[in-house]
Short mmCIF file of C-alpha atoms and ligand atoms in Angstrom, two decimals:
data_model
loop_
_atom_site.label_atom_id
_atom_site.label_comp_id
_atom_site.label_asym_id
_atom_site.label_seq_id
_atom_site.Cartn_x
_atom_site.Cartn_y
_atom_site.Cartn_z
CA MET A 1 129.10 -97.15 -126.63
CA SER A 2 128.24 -100.89 -126.82
CA ARG A 3 126.84 -102.55 -123.77
CA ALA A 4 129.32 -103.55 -121.00
CA ALA A 5 128.38 -107.22 -120.93
CA LEU A 6 131.77 -108.96 -121.75
CA ALA A 7 132.52 -112.69 -121.81
CA MET A 8 136.32 -113.03 -121.79
CA ILE A 9 137.38 -116.53 -123.05
CA HIS A 10 140.72 -117.65 -121.38
CA LEU A 11 142.63 -119.64 -124.34
CA GLY A 12 145.32 -120.84 -122.02
CA ALA A 13 142.61 -122.42 -119.71
CA LEU A 14 141.16 -124.16 -122.61
CA ARG A 15 144.71 -125.69 -123.68
CA ARG A 16 145.66 -126.61 -120.06
CA ASN A 17 142.00 -128.27 -119.79
CA LEU A 18 142.84 -130.21 -122.73
CA ALA A 19 146.07 -131.45 -121.35
CA ARG A 20 144.59 -132.44 -118.17
CA VAL A 21 141.70 -134.39 -119.89
CA ARG A 22 144.68 -136.24 -121.96
CA GLU A 23 146.19 -137.25 -118.62
CA LEU A 24 142.97 -138.62 -117.40
CA ALA A 25 142.38 -140.42 -120.86
CA GLN A 26 145.58 -142.41 -120.46
CA GLY A 27 146.28 -142.83 -123.80
CA ALA A 28 142.85 -142.91 -125.30
CA LYS A 29 142.35 -140.43 -128.00
CA VAL A 30 140.50 -137.37 -127.13
CA MET A 31 137.10 -136.02 -129.00
CA ALA A 32 136.66 -132.35 -127.91
CA VAL A 33 133.16 -131.96 -128.03
CA VAL A 34 132.19 -128.43 -129.31
CA LYS A 35 128.48 -128.55 -129.79
CA ALA A 36 126.25 -125.35 -129.11
CA ASP A 37 128.98 -123.02 -130.29
CA GLY A 38 131.74 -124.71 -128.05
CA TYR A 39 129.50 -124.50 -125.05
CA GLY A 40 128.99 -120.94 -125.84
CA HIS A 41 132.59 -120.10 -125.78
CA GLY A 42 132.58 -119.77 -129.86
CA LEU A 43 133.10 -122.67 -132.04
CA GLU A 44 136.15 -121.59 -134.25
CA ARG A 45 137.70 -119.77 -131.34
CA VAL A 46 137.60 -123.15 -129.10
CA ALA A 47 138.62 -125.19 -132.29
CA ARG A 48 141.63 -123.08 -132.67
CA ALA A 49 142.75 -123.04 -129.15
CA LEU A 50 142.27 -126.80 -129.09
CA ARG A 51 144.01 -127.77 -132.34
CA ASP A 52 145.80 -130.68 -130.50
CA ALA A 53 142.50 -132.54 -129.96
CA ASP A 54 142.22 -135.83 -132.00
CA ALA A 55 138.95 -135.04 -133.18
CA PHE A 56 136.22 -132.41 -132.76
CA GLY A 57 132.50 -133.42 -132.00
CA VAL A 58 129.75 -131.32 -133.40
CA ALA A 59 125.83 -131.63 -133.27
CA ALA A 60 125.35 -130.47 -136.80
CA ILE A 61 126.75 -130.61 -140.21
CA GLY A 62 126.67 -126.77 -140.30
CA ASP A 63 129.13 -126.69 -137.46
CA GLY A 64 131.44 -128.92 -139.34
CA LEU A 65 130.99 -126.48 -142.47
CA ARG A 66 131.97 -123.58 -140.13
CA LEU A 67 135.17 -125.50 -138.88
CA ARG A 68 136.39 -126.58 -142.40
CA ALA A 69 135.62 -122.80 -143.48
CA ALA A 70 138.15 -121.94 -140.65
CA GLY A 71 140.82 -123.74 -141.75
CA ILE A 72 140.13 -126.75 -139.17
CA THR A 73 141.84 -130.12 -140.45
CA ASN A 74 141.21 -132.21 -137.50
CA ARG A 75 138.77 -135.23 -137.64
CA ILE A 76 135.31 -133.92 -137.22
CA VAL A 77 132.44 -136.22 -135.92
CA VAL A 78 128.83 -135.11 -136.30
CA LEU A 79 127.32 -136.29 -133.23
CA SER A 80 123.72 -137.09 -134.69
CA GLY A 81 124.75 -137.95 -138.24
CA PRO A 82 122.79 -137.38 -141.17
CA ASP A 83 119.48 -135.85 -140.89
CA GLU A 84 118.31 -136.58 -144.49
CA PRO A 85 119.86 -138.64 -147.39
CA ALA A 86 121.37 -135.50 -149.20
CA ASP A 87 123.64 -134.83 -145.94
CA LEU A 88 125.56 -137.79 -147.28
CA ALA A 89 127.05 -135.92 -150.14
CA GLU A 90 127.85 -132.98 -147.75
CA LEU A 91 129.34 -135.22 -144.95
CA ARG A 92 131.79 -136.46 -148.00
CA ARG A 93 132.42 -133.15 -149.18
CA LEU A 94 133.58 -131.88 -145.87
CA ASP A 95 135.19 -134.94 -144.67
CA LEU A 96 133.27 -135.32 -141.73
CA ASP A 97 132.58 -138.67 -139.68
CA ALA A 98 128.89 -139.47 -139.06
CA VAL A 99 127.42 -141.32 -136.07
CA ILE A 100 124.83 -143.68 -137.29
CA HIS A 101 122.18 -144.23 -134.50
CA HIS A 102 118.88 -145.25 -136.61
CA GLN A 103 117.83 -147.63 -138.94
CA SER A 104 116.63 -144.95 -141.45
CA GLN A 105 120.21 -143.69 -141.75
CA VAL A 106 121.29 -147.30 -142.65
CA ASP A 107 118.84 -147.16 -145.34
CA TRP A 108 119.88 -143.97 -146.89
CA LEU A 109 123.63 -145.28 -146.88
CA ALA A 110 122.54 -148.63 -148.77
CA ALA A 111 120.74 -146.70 -151.15
CA ASP A 112 123.68 -144.10 -151.71
CA ARG A 113 125.78 -144.24 -154.72
CA GLY A 114 128.87 -141.99 -153.19
CA THR A 115 132.14 -143.97 -153.58
CA ARG A 116 134.29 -142.00 -151.36
CA PRO A 117 134.35 -144.03 -147.98
CA LEU A 118 132.48 -142.31 -145.08
CA ARG A 119 133.98 -142.73 -141.57
CA LEU A 120 131.09 -143.96 -139.22
CA TRP A 121 130.78 -144.19 -135.38
CA LEU A 122 127.89 -146.96 -134.44
CA LYS A 123 125.81 -145.90 -131.50
CA ILE A 124 124.57 -148.25 -129.19
CA ASP A 125 121.71 -147.52 -126.69
CA THR A 126 123.07 -149.13 -123.61
CA GLY A 127 120.27 -147.68 -121.38
CA MET A 128 119.85 -143.80 -121.93
CA HIS A 129 117.30 -144.39 -124.44
CA ARG A 130 117.87 -141.40 -126.34
CA LEU A 131 119.77 -142.09 -129.69
CA GLY A 132 121.14 -145.61 -130.58
CA PHE A 133 120.55 -149.11 -131.54
CA ALA A 134 119.33 -151.65 -129.25
CA PRO A 135 122.05 -154.10 -128.51
CA GLU A 136 120.22 -157.14 -130.01
CA ARG A 137 120.45 -155.19 -133.41
CA VAL A 138 124.09 -154.13 -133.32
CA ALA A 139 125.99 -157.19 -134.81
CA GLU A 140 123.57 -157.18 -137.93
CA VAL A 141 123.81 -153.34 -138.30
CA HIS A 142 127.50 -153.39 -138.12
CA ALA A 143 128.03 -156.22 -140.64
CA ARG A 144 125.51 -154.54 -143.02
CA LEU A 145 127.38 -151.15 -142.56
CA ARG A 146 130.75 -152.73 -143.13
CA ALA A 147 129.68 -154.55 -146.36
CA LEU A 148 128.76 -151.16 -147.96
CA ALA A 149 130.95 -149.80 -150.79
CA GLY A 150 130.63 -146.26 -149.68
CA VAL A 151 131.68 -146.96 -145.93
CA ASP A 152 135.09 -147.08 -144.44
CA PRO A 153 134.80 -150.70 -142.66
CA ASP A 154 136.85 -149.51 -139.54
CA ILE A 155 133.80 -148.52 -137.50
CA VAL A 156 133.89 -146.81 -133.98
CA LEU A 157 131.75 -148.31 -131.26
CA MET A 158 130.08 -145.92 -129.13
CA THR A 159 127.45 -145.33 -126.38
CA HIS A 160 126.58 -142.46 -124.03
CA PHE A 161 126.07 -142.66 -120.19
CA ALA A 162 122.73 -141.25 -118.93
CA ALA A 163 124.20 -140.69 -115.31
CA SER A 164 127.90 -141.15 -115.18
CA ASP A 165 127.92 -138.08 -112.81
CA GLU A 166 126.59 -140.02 -110.19
CA PHE A 167 129.68 -142.27 -109.25
CA ASP A 168 127.82 -144.72 -107.32
CA ARG A 169 124.97 -145.16 -109.86
CA ASP A 170 124.37 -148.84 -110.96
CA LEU A 171 122.80 -147.49 -114.40
CA THR A 172 126.51 -146.70 -115.45
CA THR A 173 127.90 -150.06 -114.20
CA GLN A 174 124.89 -151.79 -116.37
CA GLN A 175 125.51 -149.58 -119.49
CA ILE A 176 129.20 -150.55 -119.46
CA ALA A 177 128.51 -154.34 -118.97
CA ARG A 178 125.63 -154.13 -121.82
CA PHE A 179 128.58 -152.20 -124.10
CA ASP A 180 131.23 -154.88 -123.26
CA ALA A 181 128.75 -157.75 -124.05
CA VAL A 182 127.65 -156.51 -127.29
CA THR A 183 131.02 -155.33 -128.75
CA ALA A 184 132.99 -158.27 -127.28
CA ASP A 185 133.18 -160.01 -130.85
CA LEU A 186 133.14 -157.07 -132.97
CA PRO A 187 136.29 -155.17 -134.48
CA GLY A 188 136.67 -151.48 -133.94
CA ALA A 189 137.71 -148.95 -131.37
CA HIS A 190 135.35 -148.14 -128.43
CA ALA A 191 134.21 -144.88 -127.39
CA LEU A 192 132.06 -144.41 -124.13
CA ALA A 193 133.34 -141.80 -121.70
CA ASN A 194 131.95 -138.24 -121.49
CA SER A 195 133.41 -135.91 -119.04
CA ALA A 196 131.87 -137.46 -115.94
CA GLY A 197 132.71 -140.92 -117.33
CA LEU A 198 136.33 -139.89 -117.63
CA LEU A 199 136.51 -138.71 -113.93
CA GLY A 200 134.52 -141.48 -112.15
CA TRP A 201 134.45 -144.51 -114.40
CA PRO A 202 138.02 -145.65 -115.21
CA ARG A 203 136.80 -148.77 -116.99
CA ALA A 204 134.96 -146.77 -119.50
CA ARG A 205 138.22 -145.38 -121.33
CA GLY A 206 138.19 -147.53 -124.47
CA GLN A 207 140.28 -146.07 -127.39
CA TRP A 208 138.47 -142.79 -127.49
CA VAL A 209 136.89 -140.32 -124.88
CA ARG A 210 134.55 -137.54 -125.84
CA ALA A 211 135.02 -134.68 -123.35
CA GLY A 212 133.08 -131.72 -123.36
CA GLY A 213 132.46 -129.88 -120.15
CA LEU A 214 135.75 -130.37 -118.45
CA LEU A 215 137.56 -128.67 -121.61
CA TYR A 216 135.63 -125.46 -120.32
CA GLY A 217 136.47 -125.82 -116.94
CA LEU A 218 132.67 -126.86 -116.33
CA SER A 219 131.66 -129.42 -113.71
CA VAL A 220 128.32 -131.39 -113.83
CA VAL A 221 129.25 -133.38 -110.80
CA ALA A 222 127.02 -132.26 -107.82
CA GLY A 223 128.49 -130.01 -105.22
CA LYS A 224 132.02 -129.94 -107.05
CA THR A 225 133.24 -126.81 -109.15
CA GLY A 226 135.47 -127.29 -112.19
CA SER A 227 138.25 -125.88 -110.14
CA ASP A 228 137.63 -128.59 -107.53
CA LEU A 229 138.18 -131.17 -110.05
CA GLY A 230 141.46 -129.56 -111.40
CA PHE A 231 140.14 -127.65 -114.33
CA GLU A 232 140.19 -123.84 -115.00
CA PRO A 233 137.43 -121.85 -116.03
CA ALA A 234 137.48 -120.92 -119.63
CA MET A 235 134.75 -118.01 -119.45
CA THR A 236 134.65 -114.99 -117.40
CA LEU A 237 131.53 -112.98 -117.62
CA SER A 238 131.48 -109.34 -116.46
CA THR A 239 129.69 -106.15 -116.62
CA LYS A 240 129.93 -102.56 -115.20
CA LEU A 241 127.74 -100.86 -112.61
CA ILE A 242 125.80 -98.14 -114.27
CA SER A 243 124.01 -96.94 -111.11
CA VAL A 244 124.41 -96.73 -107.28
CA ASN A 245 121.73 -95.33 -105.09
CA CYS A 246 121.22 -95.26 -101.29
CA ILE A 247 117.76 -96.95 -100.97
CA LYS A 248 115.73 -96.49 -97.77
CA ARG A 249 114.88 -99.14 -95.26
CA GLY A 250 111.50 -100.87 -95.99
CA GLU A 251 111.62 -99.86 -99.81
CA HIS A 252 111.19 -102.55 -102.56
CA VAL A 253 113.92 -103.21 -105.52
CA GLY A 254 112.96 -104.29 -108.93
CA TYR A 255 109.78 -105.65 -110.63
CA ALA A 256 107.13 -107.20 -108.52
CA ALA A 257 108.84 -105.53 -105.64
CA THR A 258 110.10 -109.13 -104.52
CA TRP A 259 112.75 -107.78 -102.31
CA GLN A 260 112.73 -105.33 -99.37
CA CYS A 261 115.59 -103.51 -98.08
CA PRO A 262 116.39 -104.06 -94.21
CA GLU A 263 118.15 -100.95 -93.66
CA ASP A 264 119.12 -97.66 -95.54
CA MET A 265 121.63 -99.23 -97.81
CA PRO A 266 123.57 -99.00 -100.92
CA VAL A 267 121.95 -100.70 -104.24
CA GLY A 268 123.99 -101.07 -107.48
CA VAL A 269 122.56 -101.75 -110.88
CA ALA A 270 124.87 -103.47 -113.37
CA ALA A 271 124.14 -103.73 -117.14
CA ILE A 272 123.44 -107.23 -117.60
CA GLY A 273 120.07 -109.30 -117.71
CA TYR A 274 118.27 -112.11 -119.26
CA GLY A 275 118.42 -110.42 -122.64
CA ASP A 276 122.16 -111.18 -122.44
CA GLY A 277 121.78 -114.66 -121.21
CA TYR A 278 121.92 -113.98 -117.47
CA PRO A 279 119.18 -116.31 -116.05
CA ARG A 280 116.09 -114.92 -115.18
CA SER A 281 115.69 -117.74 -112.71
CA ALA A 282 118.50 -116.54 -110.62
CA PRO A 283 116.95 -115.70 -107.25
CA SER A 284 117.82 -112.74 -104.53
CA GLY A 285 120.98 -113.99 -103.03
CA THR A 286 122.68 -115.18 -106.14
CA PRO A 287 126.38 -114.17 -105.67
CA VAL A 288 128.33 -111.61 -107.87
CA MET A 289 131.70 -110.10 -107.57
CA VAL A 290 132.10 -106.30 -107.08
CA ASN A 291 135.63 -105.12 -106.97
CA GLY A 292 136.99 -108.56 -105.88
CA VAL A 293 134.23 -108.50 -103.20
CA ARG A 294 131.39 -110.96 -102.91
CA ALA A 295 127.91 -109.34 -103.03
CA ALA A 296 124.41 -110.58 -104.12
CA ILE A 297 121.73 -109.77 -106.80
CA VAL A 298 118.50 -108.48 -104.92
CA GLY A 299 115.02 -108.45 -106.72
CA ARG A 300 113.95 -109.94 -110.02
CA VAL A 301 116.68 -110.26 -113.24
CA SER A 302 115.23 -107.68 -115.51
CA MET A 303 116.07 -107.83 -119.32
CA ASP A 304 118.96 -105.51 -119.27
CA LEU A 305 119.75 -105.01 -115.60
CA ILE A 306 120.36 -106.61 -112.30
CA ALA A 307 120.14 -104.94 -108.89
CA ILE A 308 123.11 -105.89 -106.36
CA ASP A 309 123.05 -105.30 -102.63
CA LEU A 310 126.38 -103.38 -102.22
CA ARG A 311 126.50 -103.33 -98.22
CA ALA A 312 129.73 -105.74 -98.62
CA ALA A 313 131.22 -103.38 -101.19
CA PRO A 314 130.07 -99.75 -99.95
CA ASP A 315 132.98 -97.75 -101.81
CA ALA A 316 131.69 -99.44 -105.20
CA LYS A 317 130.85 -96.68 -107.75
CA VAL A 318 129.51 -96.25 -111.44
CA GLY A 319 131.77 -97.80 -113.92
CA ASP A 320 133.16 -100.41 -111.32
CA ARG A 321 133.29 -103.92 -112.84
CA VAL A 322 130.89 -106.70 -111.61
CA VAL A 323 131.87 -110.25 -112.35
CA LEU A 324 128.88 -112.68 -112.94
CA TRP A 325 130.97 -115.95 -112.97
CA GLY A 326 134.37 -117.11 -114.04
CA ARG A 327 137.56 -117.04 -112.30
CA GLU A 328 136.72 -115.21 -109.33
CA LEU A 329 133.25 -116.91 -109.10
CA PRO A 330 132.60 -120.41 -110.12
CA VAL A 331 129.81 -120.78 -112.78
CA GLU A 332 128.38 -123.94 -110.64
CA GLU A 333 127.66 -121.96 -107.89
CA VAL A 334 125.64 -119.35 -110.05
CA ALA A 335 123.81 -122.37 -111.65
CA MET A 336 122.85 -123.81 -108.39
CA HIS A 337 121.02 -120.77 -107.33
CA ALA A 338 119.34 -120.34 -110.52
CA ALA A 339 118.36 -124.26 -110.43
CA THR A 340 120.34 -125.25 -113.59
CA ILE A 341 123.63 -126.59 -114.65
CA SER A 342 126.47 -124.55 -115.57
CA TYR A 343 126.35 -125.83 -119.39
CA ASP A 344 123.21 -124.06 -119.56
CA LEU A 345 124.55 -120.78 -118.48
CA THR A 346 127.68 -120.82 -120.67
CA CYS A 347 125.59 -121.86 -123.61
CA GLY A 348 122.94 -119.15 -123.14
CA MET A 349 124.98 -116.09 -123.78
CA THR A 350 123.01 -113.87 -126.58
CA LYS A 351 124.57 -112.07 -129.47
CA ARG A 352 124.61 -108.74 -127.47
CA VAL A 353 127.36 -110.01 -125.30
CA LEU A 354 130.99 -109.18 -126.60
CA PHE A 355 133.39 -111.76 -126.62
CA VAL A 356 136.94 -111.13 -126.13
CA GLU A 357 139.95 -113.64 -126.11
CA ASP A 358 142.61 -113.72 -123.41
CA ASP A 359 145.54 -115.43 -124.68
CA SER A 360 147.72 -113.86 -121.96
CA GLU A 361 149.19 -117.24 -120.70
C1 PLP B 1 127.63 -133.43 -125.31
C2 PLP B 1 128.35 -135.00 -125.49
C3 PLP B 1 129.53 -135.52 -124.94
C4 PLP B 1 130.16 -134.35 -124.07
O1 PLP B 1 129.68 -134.65 -122.83
P1 PLP B 1 130.40 -133.79 -121.39
O2 PLP B 1 129.54 -133.93 -120.34
O3 PLP B 1 130.10 -132.25 -121.81
O4 PLP B 1 131.79 -134.14 -121.38
C5 PLP B 1 129.95 -136.71 -125.34
N1 PLP B 1 129.34 -137.58 -125.90
C6 PLP B 1 128.12 -137.00 -126.56
C7 PLP B 1 127.57 -138.09 -127.34
C8 PLP B 1 127.73 -135.81 -126.48
O5 PLP B 1 126.46 -135.47 -127.00
#
C-alpha cells in the first residue's frame, strides 16, 4: 500500500476563485500565476482548470514547455525572462512572452537575429528592489526595445509590490506614484497588482492583474484566511491514523521528549511528516481535524509521522482520516503556528504525497 498522505485538489474551487478574481479585476485581464507547480497544486492540472485565464505566469521557460506540451494555448509569461541568450530562440519556439528586467537581457535581444517578434513585459523597479529597471532608465530602455526588429512593439509595463498585503502602508502608495510618473508618456498596457494589490489597492488595476494566491484560496493578509476574503481553499491535505494508544500521565511524546502528557490520555499517530512536506516547525498545539473534530499535534513532527492529542476525539481509531489543512481547517492557521505563510506550505508538498483531483462541483 502507498502511504496515506493525500492532497485533494478541488478544481471547482480553482474555477470559482478565478471568477471572483475577475470580478475584483473589474475588466482588467487576468494573468493566473502558476509558478512553483501552481503553488504546489500541480502546474498542468491548474492550467487546465483555469483555461479561461487571459495568460499564465510561470517562473521558468521549462514550465512554459510543460504547459505547451499539455496543449495549453493561452498566452504564457515567463516572469523572470531569459536567463541566457539561447533562451530567446526557446521563447520564440514555444510562443512565450518574456519579462525583461535587466540590461543584460536587452543586450541579448539587441544581438539576437531571430525575426519572429517576441512579446515583452518591461519590469520597472518602483521600490521592491528585487528585479526591474530603475525609473530613470525606463524611457530609454523602452524606446530601445521597441526599435528592435525581433520585438513586438506592444510592450506591457509592469511593476511588483513589496508590501501590498499591508493595506495602510505608504510604500505601496509610493510605488504606484512612481509607476504612474514613469509610464505617463509611454504607450502600452499597465500591470501592477498581485493578489493583495487586487484586494487592497483599487488604484493599482491597470489593464492586467497578476493573481496567484487568491486563485488557490490562499491569503497573505495577516489575520485573514482565504475564506474570510471570499475565496475557497483549492487543496485539502489529509492522511490516516495508523496508531492510537493510551499514554500515561507524566510520560513524554516524540523525539527530544518535548511534550508531556498532563493525564492518562489517547495519543494518535498519523502517517505524515516533514518528509511529505508537513512543516517540521509546527509546534505542539498546531491544529488538525480528526473525524471533523479539532485536535492538536503534540511533540516534534517526525519525518514520516505526527502525534496527536486525541482527548477531543476519544473514539478515533486506526484508519480514521486526519485533515492537516483545507476545507475543514484553514491553511493560514497552520502556517501561523509554523511561523510561515500559507504559500510556503502548499508549495512544499513532496513527491511522496498522492495528488487526486476533485471535480465534483
Ligand atoms: C508571484 C507573483 C505574482 C502573484 O503574487 P500573489 O501574491 O500570489 O498574487 C504576481 N506577480 C509577480 C511578478 C510574481 O512573482
